[in-house]
CSV table of C-alpha atoms in Angstrom, one decimal:
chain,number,residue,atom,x,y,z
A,34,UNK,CA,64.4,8.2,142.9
A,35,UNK,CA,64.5,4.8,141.2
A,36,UNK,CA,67.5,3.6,138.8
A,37,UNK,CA,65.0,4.2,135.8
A,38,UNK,CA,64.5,7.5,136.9
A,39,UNK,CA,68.0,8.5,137.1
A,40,UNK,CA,68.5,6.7,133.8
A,41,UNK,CA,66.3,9.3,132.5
A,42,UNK,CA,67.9,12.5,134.3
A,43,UNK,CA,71.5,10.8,132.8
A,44,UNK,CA,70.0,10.4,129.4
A,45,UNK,CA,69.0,13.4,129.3
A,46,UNK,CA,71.9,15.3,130.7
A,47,UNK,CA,74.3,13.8,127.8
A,48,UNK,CA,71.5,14.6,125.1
A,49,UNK,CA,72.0,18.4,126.4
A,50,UNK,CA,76.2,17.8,126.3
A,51,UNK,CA,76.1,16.8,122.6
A,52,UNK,CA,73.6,19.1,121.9
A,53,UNK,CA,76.6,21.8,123.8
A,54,UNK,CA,79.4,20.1,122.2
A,55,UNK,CA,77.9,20.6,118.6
A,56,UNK,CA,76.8,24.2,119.5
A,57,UNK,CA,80.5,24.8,120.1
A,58,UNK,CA,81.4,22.8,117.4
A,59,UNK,CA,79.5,24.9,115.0
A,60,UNK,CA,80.2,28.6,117.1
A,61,UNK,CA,84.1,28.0,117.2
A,62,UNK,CA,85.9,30.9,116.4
A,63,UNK,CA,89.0,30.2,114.1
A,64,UNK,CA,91.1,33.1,115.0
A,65,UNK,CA,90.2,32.3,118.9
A,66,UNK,CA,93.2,31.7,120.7
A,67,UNK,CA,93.0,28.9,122.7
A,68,UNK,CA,94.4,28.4,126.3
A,69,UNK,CA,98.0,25.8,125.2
A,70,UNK,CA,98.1,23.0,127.7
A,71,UNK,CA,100.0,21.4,124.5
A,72,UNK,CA,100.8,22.3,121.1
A,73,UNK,CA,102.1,18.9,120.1
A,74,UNK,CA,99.7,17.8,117.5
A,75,UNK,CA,100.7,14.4,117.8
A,76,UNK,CA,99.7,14.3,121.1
A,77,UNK,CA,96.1,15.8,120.7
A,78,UNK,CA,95.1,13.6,117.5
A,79,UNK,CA,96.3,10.4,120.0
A,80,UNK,CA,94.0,12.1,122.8
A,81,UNK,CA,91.3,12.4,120.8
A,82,UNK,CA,91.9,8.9,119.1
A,83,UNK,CA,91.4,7.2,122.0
A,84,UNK,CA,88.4,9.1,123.2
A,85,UNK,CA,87.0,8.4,120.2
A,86,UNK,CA,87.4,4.6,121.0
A,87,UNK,CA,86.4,5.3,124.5
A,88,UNK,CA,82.3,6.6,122.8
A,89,UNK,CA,82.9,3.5,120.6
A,90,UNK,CA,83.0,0.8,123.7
A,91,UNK,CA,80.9,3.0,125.9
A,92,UNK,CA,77.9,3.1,123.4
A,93,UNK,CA,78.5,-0.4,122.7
A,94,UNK,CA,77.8,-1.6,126.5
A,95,UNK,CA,75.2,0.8,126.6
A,96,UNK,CA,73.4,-0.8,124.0
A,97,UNK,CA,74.2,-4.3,126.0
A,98,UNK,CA,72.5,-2.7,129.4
A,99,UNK,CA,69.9,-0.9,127.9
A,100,UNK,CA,68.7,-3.7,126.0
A,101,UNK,CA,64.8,-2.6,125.3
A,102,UNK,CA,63.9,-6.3,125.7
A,103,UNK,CA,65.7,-6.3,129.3
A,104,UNK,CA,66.9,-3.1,130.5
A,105,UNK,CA,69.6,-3.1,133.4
A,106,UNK,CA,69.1,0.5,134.5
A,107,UNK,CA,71.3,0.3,137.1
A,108,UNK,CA,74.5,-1.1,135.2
A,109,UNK,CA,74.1,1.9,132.5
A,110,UNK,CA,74.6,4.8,134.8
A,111,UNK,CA,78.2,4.5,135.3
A,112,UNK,CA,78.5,4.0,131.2
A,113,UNK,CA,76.1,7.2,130.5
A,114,UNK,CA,78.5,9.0,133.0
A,115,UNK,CA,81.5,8.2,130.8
A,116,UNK,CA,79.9,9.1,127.9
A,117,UNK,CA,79.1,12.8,128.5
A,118,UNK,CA,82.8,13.2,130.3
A,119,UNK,CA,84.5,11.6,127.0
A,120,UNK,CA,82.4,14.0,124.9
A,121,UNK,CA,83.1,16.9,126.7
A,122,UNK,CA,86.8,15.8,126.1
A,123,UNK,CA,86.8,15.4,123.0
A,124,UNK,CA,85.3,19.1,122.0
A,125,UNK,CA,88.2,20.6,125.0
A,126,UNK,CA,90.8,18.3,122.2
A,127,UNK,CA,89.5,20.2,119.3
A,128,UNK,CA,89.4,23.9,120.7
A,129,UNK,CA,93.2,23.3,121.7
A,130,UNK,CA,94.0,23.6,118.0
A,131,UNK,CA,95.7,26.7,116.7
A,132,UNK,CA,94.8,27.9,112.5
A,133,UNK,CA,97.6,29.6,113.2
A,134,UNK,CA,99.6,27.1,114.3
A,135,UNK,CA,98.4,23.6,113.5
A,136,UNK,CA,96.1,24.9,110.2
A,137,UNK,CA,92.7,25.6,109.5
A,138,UNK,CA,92.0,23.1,107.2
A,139,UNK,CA,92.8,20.6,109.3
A,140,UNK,CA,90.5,22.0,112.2
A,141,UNK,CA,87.8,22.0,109.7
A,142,UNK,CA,87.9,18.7,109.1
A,143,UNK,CA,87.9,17.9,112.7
A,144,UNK,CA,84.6,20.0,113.0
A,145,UNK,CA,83.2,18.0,109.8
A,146,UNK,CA,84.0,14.5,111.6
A,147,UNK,CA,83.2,15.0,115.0
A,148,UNK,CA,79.8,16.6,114.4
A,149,UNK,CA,78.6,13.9,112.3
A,150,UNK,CA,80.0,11.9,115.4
A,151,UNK,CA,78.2,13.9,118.1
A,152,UNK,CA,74.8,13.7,116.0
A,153,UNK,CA,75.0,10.7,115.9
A,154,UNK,CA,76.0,9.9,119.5
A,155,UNK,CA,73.0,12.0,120.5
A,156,UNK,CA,70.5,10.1,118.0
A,157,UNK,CA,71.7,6.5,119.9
A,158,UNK,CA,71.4,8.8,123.3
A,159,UNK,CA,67.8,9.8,122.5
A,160,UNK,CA,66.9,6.4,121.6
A,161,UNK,CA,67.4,5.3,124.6
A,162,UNK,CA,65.8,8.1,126.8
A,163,UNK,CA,62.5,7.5,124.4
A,164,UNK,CA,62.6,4.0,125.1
A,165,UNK,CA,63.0,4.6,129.1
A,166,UNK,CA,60.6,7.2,129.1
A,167,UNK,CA,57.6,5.5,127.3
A,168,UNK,CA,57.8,2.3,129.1
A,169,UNK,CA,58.3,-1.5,128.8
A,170,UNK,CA,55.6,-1.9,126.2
A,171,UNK,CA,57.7,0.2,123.2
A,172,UNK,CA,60.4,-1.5,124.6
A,173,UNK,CA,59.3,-5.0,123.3
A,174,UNK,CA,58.3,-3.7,120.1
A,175,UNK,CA,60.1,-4.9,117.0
A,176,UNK,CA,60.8,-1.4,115.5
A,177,UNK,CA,62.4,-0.2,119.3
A,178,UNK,CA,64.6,-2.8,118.6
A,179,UNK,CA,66.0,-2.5,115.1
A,180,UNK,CA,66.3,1.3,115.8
A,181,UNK,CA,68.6,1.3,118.5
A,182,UNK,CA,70.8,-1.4,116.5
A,183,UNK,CA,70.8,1.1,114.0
A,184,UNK,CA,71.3,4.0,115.4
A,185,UNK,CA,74.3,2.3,117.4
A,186,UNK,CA,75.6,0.9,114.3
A,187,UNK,CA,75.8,4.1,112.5
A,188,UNK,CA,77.6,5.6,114.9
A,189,UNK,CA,80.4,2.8,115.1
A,190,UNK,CA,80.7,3.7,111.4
A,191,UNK,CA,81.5,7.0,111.6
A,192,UNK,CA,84.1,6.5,114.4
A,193,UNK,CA,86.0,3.8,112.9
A,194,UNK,CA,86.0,6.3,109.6
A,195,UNK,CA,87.4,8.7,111.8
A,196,UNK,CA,90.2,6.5,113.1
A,197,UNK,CA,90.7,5.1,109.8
A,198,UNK,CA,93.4,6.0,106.7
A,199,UNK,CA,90.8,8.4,105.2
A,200,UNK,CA,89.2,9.5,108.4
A,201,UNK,CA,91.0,12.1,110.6
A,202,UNK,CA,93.8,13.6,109.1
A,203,UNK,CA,97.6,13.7,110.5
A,204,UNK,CA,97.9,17.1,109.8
A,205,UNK,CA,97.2,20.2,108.2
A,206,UNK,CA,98.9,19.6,104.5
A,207,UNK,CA,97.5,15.8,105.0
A,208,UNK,CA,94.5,17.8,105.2
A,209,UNK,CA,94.7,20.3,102.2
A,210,UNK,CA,95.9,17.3,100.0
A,211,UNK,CA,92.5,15.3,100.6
A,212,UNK,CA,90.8,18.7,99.6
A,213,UNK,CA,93.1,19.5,96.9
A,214,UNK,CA,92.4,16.0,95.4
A,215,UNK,CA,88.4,17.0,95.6
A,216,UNK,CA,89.0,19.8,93.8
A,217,UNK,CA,91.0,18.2,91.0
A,218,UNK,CA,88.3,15.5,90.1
A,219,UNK,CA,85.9,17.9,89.9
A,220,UNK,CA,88.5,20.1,87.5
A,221,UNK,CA,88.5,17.5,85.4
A,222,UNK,CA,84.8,16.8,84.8
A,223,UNK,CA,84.7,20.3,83.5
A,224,UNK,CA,87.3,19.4,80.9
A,225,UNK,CA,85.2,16.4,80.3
A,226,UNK,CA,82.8,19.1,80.0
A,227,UNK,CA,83.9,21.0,77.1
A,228,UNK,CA,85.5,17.5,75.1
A,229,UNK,CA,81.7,16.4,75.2
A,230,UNK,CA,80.2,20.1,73.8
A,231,UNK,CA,83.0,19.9,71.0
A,232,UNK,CA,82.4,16.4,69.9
A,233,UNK,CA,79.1,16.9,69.9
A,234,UNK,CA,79.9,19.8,67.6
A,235,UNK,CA,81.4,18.1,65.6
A,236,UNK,CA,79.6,15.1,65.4
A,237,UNK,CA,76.8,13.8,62.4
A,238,UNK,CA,73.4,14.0,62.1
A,239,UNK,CA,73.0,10.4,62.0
A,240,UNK,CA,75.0,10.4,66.0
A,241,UNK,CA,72.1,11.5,67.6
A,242,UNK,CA,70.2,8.6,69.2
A,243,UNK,CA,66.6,8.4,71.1
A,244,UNK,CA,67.1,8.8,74.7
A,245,UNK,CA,63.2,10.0,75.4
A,246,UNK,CA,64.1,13.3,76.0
A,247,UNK,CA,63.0,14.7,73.0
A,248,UNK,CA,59.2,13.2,74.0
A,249,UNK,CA,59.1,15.4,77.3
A,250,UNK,CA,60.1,18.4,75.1
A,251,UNK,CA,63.3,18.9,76.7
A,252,UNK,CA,65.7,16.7,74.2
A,253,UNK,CA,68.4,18.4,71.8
A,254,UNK,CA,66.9,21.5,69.8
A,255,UNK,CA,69.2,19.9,67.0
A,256,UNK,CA,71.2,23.7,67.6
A,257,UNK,CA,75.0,23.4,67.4
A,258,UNK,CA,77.9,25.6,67.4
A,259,UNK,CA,78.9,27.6,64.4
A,260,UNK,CA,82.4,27.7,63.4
A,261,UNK,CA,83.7,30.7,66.1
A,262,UNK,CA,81.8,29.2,68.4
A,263,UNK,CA,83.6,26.1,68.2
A,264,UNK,CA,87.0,27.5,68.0
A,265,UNK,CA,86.2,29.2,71.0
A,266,UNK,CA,85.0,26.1,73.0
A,267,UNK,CA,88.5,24.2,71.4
A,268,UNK,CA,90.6,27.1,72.8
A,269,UNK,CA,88.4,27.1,76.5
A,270,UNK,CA,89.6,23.0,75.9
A,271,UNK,CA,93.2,24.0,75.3
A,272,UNK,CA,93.4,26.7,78.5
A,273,UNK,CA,91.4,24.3,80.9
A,274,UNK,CA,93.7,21.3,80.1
A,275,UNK,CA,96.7,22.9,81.0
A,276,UNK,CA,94.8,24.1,83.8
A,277,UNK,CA,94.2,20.6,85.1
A,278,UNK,CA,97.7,19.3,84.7
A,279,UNK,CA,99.0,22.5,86.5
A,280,UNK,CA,96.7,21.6,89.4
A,281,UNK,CA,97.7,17.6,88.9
A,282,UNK,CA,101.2,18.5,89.1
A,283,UNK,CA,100.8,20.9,92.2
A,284,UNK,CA,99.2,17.8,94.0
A,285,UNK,CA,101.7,15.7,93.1
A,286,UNK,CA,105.3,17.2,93.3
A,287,UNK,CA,104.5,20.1,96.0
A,288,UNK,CA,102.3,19.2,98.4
A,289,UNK,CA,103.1,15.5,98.2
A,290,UNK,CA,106.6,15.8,98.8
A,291,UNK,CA,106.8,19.7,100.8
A,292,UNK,CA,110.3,21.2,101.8
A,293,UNK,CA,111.9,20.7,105.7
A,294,UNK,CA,110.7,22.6,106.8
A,295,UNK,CA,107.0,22.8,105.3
A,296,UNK,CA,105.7,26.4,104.6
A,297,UNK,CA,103.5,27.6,107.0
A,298,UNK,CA,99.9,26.7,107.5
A,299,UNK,CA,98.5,30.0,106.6
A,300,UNK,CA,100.3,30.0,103.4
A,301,UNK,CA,99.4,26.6,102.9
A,302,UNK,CA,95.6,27.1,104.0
A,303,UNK,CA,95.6,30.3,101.4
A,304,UNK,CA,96.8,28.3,98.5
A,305,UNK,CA,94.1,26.0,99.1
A,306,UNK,CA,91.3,29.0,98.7
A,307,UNK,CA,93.2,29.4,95.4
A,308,UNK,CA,92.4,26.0,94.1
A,309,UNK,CA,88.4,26.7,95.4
A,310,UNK,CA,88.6,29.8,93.6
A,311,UNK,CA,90.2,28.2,90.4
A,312,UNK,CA,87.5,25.4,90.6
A,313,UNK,CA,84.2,28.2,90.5
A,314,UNK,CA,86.1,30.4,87.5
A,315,UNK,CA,87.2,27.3,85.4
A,316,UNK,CA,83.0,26.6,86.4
A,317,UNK,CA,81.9,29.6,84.7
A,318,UNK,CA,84.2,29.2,82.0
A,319,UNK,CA,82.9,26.4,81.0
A,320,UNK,CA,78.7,27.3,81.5
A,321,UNK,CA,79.6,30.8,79.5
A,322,UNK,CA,80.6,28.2,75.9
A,323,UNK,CA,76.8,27.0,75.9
A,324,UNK,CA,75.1,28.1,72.8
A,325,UNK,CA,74.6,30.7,71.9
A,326,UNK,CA,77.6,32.2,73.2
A,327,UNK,CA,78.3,35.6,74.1
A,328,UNK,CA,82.1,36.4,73.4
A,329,UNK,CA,81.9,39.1,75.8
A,330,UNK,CA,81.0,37.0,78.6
A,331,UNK,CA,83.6,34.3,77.4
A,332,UNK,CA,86.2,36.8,77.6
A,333,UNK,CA,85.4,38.1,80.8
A,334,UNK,CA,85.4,34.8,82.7
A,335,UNK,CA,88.9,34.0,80.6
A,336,UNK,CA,89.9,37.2,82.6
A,337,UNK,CA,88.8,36.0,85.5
A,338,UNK,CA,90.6,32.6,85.2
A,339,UNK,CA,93.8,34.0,84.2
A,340,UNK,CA,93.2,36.0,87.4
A,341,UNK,CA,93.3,33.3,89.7
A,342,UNK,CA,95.9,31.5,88.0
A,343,UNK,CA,98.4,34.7,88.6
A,344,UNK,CA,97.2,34.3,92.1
A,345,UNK,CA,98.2,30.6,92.2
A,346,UNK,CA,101.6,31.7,90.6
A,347,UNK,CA,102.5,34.0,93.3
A,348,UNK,CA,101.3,31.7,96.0
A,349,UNK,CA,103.8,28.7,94.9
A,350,UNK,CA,106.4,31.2,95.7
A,351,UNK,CA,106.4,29.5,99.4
A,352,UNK,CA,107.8,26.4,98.0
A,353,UNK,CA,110.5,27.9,96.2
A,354,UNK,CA,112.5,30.1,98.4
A,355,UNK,CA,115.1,32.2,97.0
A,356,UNK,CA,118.5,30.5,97.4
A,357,UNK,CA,120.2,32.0,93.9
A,358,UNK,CA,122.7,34.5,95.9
A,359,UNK,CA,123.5,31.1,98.5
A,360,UNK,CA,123.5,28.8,95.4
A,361,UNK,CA,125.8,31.2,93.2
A,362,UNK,CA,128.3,31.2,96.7
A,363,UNK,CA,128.1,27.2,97.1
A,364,UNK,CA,128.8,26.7,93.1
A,365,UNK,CA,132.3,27.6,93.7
A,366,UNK,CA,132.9,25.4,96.4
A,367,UNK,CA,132.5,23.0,94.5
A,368,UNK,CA,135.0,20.1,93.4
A,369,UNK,CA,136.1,21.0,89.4
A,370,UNK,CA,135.3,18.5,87.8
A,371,UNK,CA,132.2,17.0,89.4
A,372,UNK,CA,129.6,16.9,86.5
A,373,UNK,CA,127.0,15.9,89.1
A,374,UNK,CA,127.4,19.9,90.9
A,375,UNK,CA,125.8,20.8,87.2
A,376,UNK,CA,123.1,18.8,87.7
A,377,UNK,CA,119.7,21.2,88.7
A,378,UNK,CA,118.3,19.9,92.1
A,379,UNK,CA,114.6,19.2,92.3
A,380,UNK,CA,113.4,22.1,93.7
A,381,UNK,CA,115.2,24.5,90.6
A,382,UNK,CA,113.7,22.0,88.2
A,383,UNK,CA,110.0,21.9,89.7
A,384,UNK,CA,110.1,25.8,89.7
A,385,UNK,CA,111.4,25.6,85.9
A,386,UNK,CA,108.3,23.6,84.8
A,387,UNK,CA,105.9,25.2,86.4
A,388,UNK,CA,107.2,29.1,85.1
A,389,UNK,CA,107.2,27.2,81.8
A,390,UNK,CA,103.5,26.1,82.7
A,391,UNK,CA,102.5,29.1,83.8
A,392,UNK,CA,103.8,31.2,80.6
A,393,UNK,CA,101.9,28.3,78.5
A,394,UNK,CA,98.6,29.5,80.2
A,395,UNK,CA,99.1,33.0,79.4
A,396,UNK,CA,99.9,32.7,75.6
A,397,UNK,CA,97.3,30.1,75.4
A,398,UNK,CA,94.4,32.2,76.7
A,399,UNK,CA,95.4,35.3,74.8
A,400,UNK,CA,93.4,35.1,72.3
A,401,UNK,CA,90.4,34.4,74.6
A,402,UNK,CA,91.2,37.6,76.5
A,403,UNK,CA,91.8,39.8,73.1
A,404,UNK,CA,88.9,42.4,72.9
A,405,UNK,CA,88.3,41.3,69.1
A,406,UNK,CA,88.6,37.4,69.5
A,407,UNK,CA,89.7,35.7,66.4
A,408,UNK,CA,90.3,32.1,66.1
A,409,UNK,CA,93.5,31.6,64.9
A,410,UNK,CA,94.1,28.5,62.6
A,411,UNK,CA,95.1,24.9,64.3
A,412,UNK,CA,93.0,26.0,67.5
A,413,UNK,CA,91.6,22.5,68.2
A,414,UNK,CA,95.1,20.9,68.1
A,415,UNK,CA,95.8,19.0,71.5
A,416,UNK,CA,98.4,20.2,73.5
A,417,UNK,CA,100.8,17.2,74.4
């Protein structure tokens, strides 16, 4: 068999491994347990760092050796043998995560890196079998060259993404945060939502400017929300601000700054679900104030909302413990006088805020949840 030849058998064996490595990728179980040669996570993000910068070299001298213009057949073998053992490595590094124990989320994001990663590897390893396997003369084309640059390039991209700050993620609440954030922006275009249908409400006549639309016959029908209608849509506003600062403030002073030690990561991973499920209600909340509105519908996805949002409430339990007996005992240890032992720690003060927050929701969104809905007066004041 000639080097070319076993080029070709190589090639194609670590075009079947990715092709494996994404099928177990994409199959993996979350509530497998997996067989602990470690549990440090520390130690298995390093591992898999470093293979990752193991692909990275090894697909960069196979680019060198398998040059279409002047392939060194020989020379690659040794680097196409490296790259199927450092894939199959890397997919052994992810299925030694525990939901349980190292999170979910996290492990997600590890599936949504490395199989962009292993595609991609695959893509530069196909290249190069279709440029072995048709011969010299595709070999010299221009196009066979620019495509394996390319291909190669893309997937040094996605590895040093990986390795970078907003790549892989330390760990699980790292993870949730990056998600959490997600959700937030896209929180807040729905507010942005609802400030545009109420100025547009309440704008003139003489606003409306020609964007073409209106020649294609799908332009404003000049329709605009009668006066419940509006009230409604300003008290939606009202509900889905608070809304948004809640979810602000749960990214900022919870999850930023957890307790020692952090809640779990199933409790962590099932307050994230929460802020998906916030996300599609405040979603419908929002398409049910398009005109002409159904106050039936309006109240039943304000139900739905304040539905989630009692779910939130009872999830943020796991950041506040319940230290009032051990708190009430420590008080009286404390040195008479001292004005700083009156002081409320952070914790007692986040919790106070966000009962206060929580109660604002409620009385805010009670008239939206009221089987006969009226508008009371000074709806469309802004909450400060």
């Amino acid at each position: 068999m000639t080097d070319k030849q076993k080029v070709i058998v190589s090639l194609t064996s670590a075009s079947e491994i990715c092709t494996a490595a994404l099928s177990a990728l994409a199959s993996r179980n979350q509530r497998d347990k997996p067989e602990f040669q470690t549990s440090n996570l520390p130690v298995i993000l390093k591992d898999l760092d470093s293979l990752l910068s193991l692909i990275y070299n090894s697909s960069t001298k196979l680019a060198l050796v398998l040059k279409p213009s002047s392939p060194t057949y020989s020379a690659s073998l040794p680097v196409i043998v490296d790259i199927t053992k450092h894939t199959s490595d890397i997919t052994h590094c992810i299925h030694l995560l525990n939901p349980d124990l190292h999170g979910a989320t996290l492990i997600k994001e590890l599936q949504h890196e490395m199989t962009a990663i292993f595609e991609a590897l695959r893509a530069v390893v196909q290249t190069f079998l279709n440029l072995a396997a048709r011969g010299p003369s595709i070999g010299r084309s221009g196009s066979a060259g620019e495509e394996y640059l390319v291909r190669t390039g893309t997937l040094h991209d996605l590895i040093t993404r990986a390795r970078g700050p907003n790549g892989i993620p330390k760990d699980n609440i790292s993870a949730i945060c990056r998600r959490w954030k997600q959700d937030r922006g896209a929180l807040e275009d729905s507010l942005r939502e609802v400030s545009e249908m109420i100025d547009g409400a309440e704008g003139s006549e003489s606003d409306d400017v020609d964007d073409g639309w209106d020649e294609l016959g799908l332009g404003d029908t000049g329709a605009k929300m009668d006066k419940d209608e509006l009230a409604r849509a300003k008290n939606v506003h009202s509900v889905l601000r608070l809304t948004t600062l809640l979810h602000k403030r749960i990214s900022l002073d919870l999850l930023s700054s957890p307790p020692i030690p952090p809640p779990p990561s199933f409790a962590l991973d099932a307050l994230l679900l929460q802020s998906h499920a916030l996300l599609a209600a405040s979603d419908e909340l929002v398409s049910s104030l398009y005109i002409p509105q159904n106050p039936a519908t309006i109240r039943k996805e304000s139900l739905a909302l304040l539905d989630i949002i009692s779910g939130l409430h009872l999830q943020l339990r796991i950041f506040f413990p319940d230290t009032s007996s051990l708190e009430q005992q420590l008080s009286g240890l404390s040195i008479e006088g001292d004005k700083s032992a009156s002081a409320p720690n952070k914790p007692t003060a986040d919790k106070k805020w966000f009962d206060l927050c929580f109660d604002q929701l409620t009385k805010t969104s009670a008239n939206l949840v009221s089987p006969m809905y009226k508008a009371p007066p000074g709806i469309g004041q802004k909450p400060r």
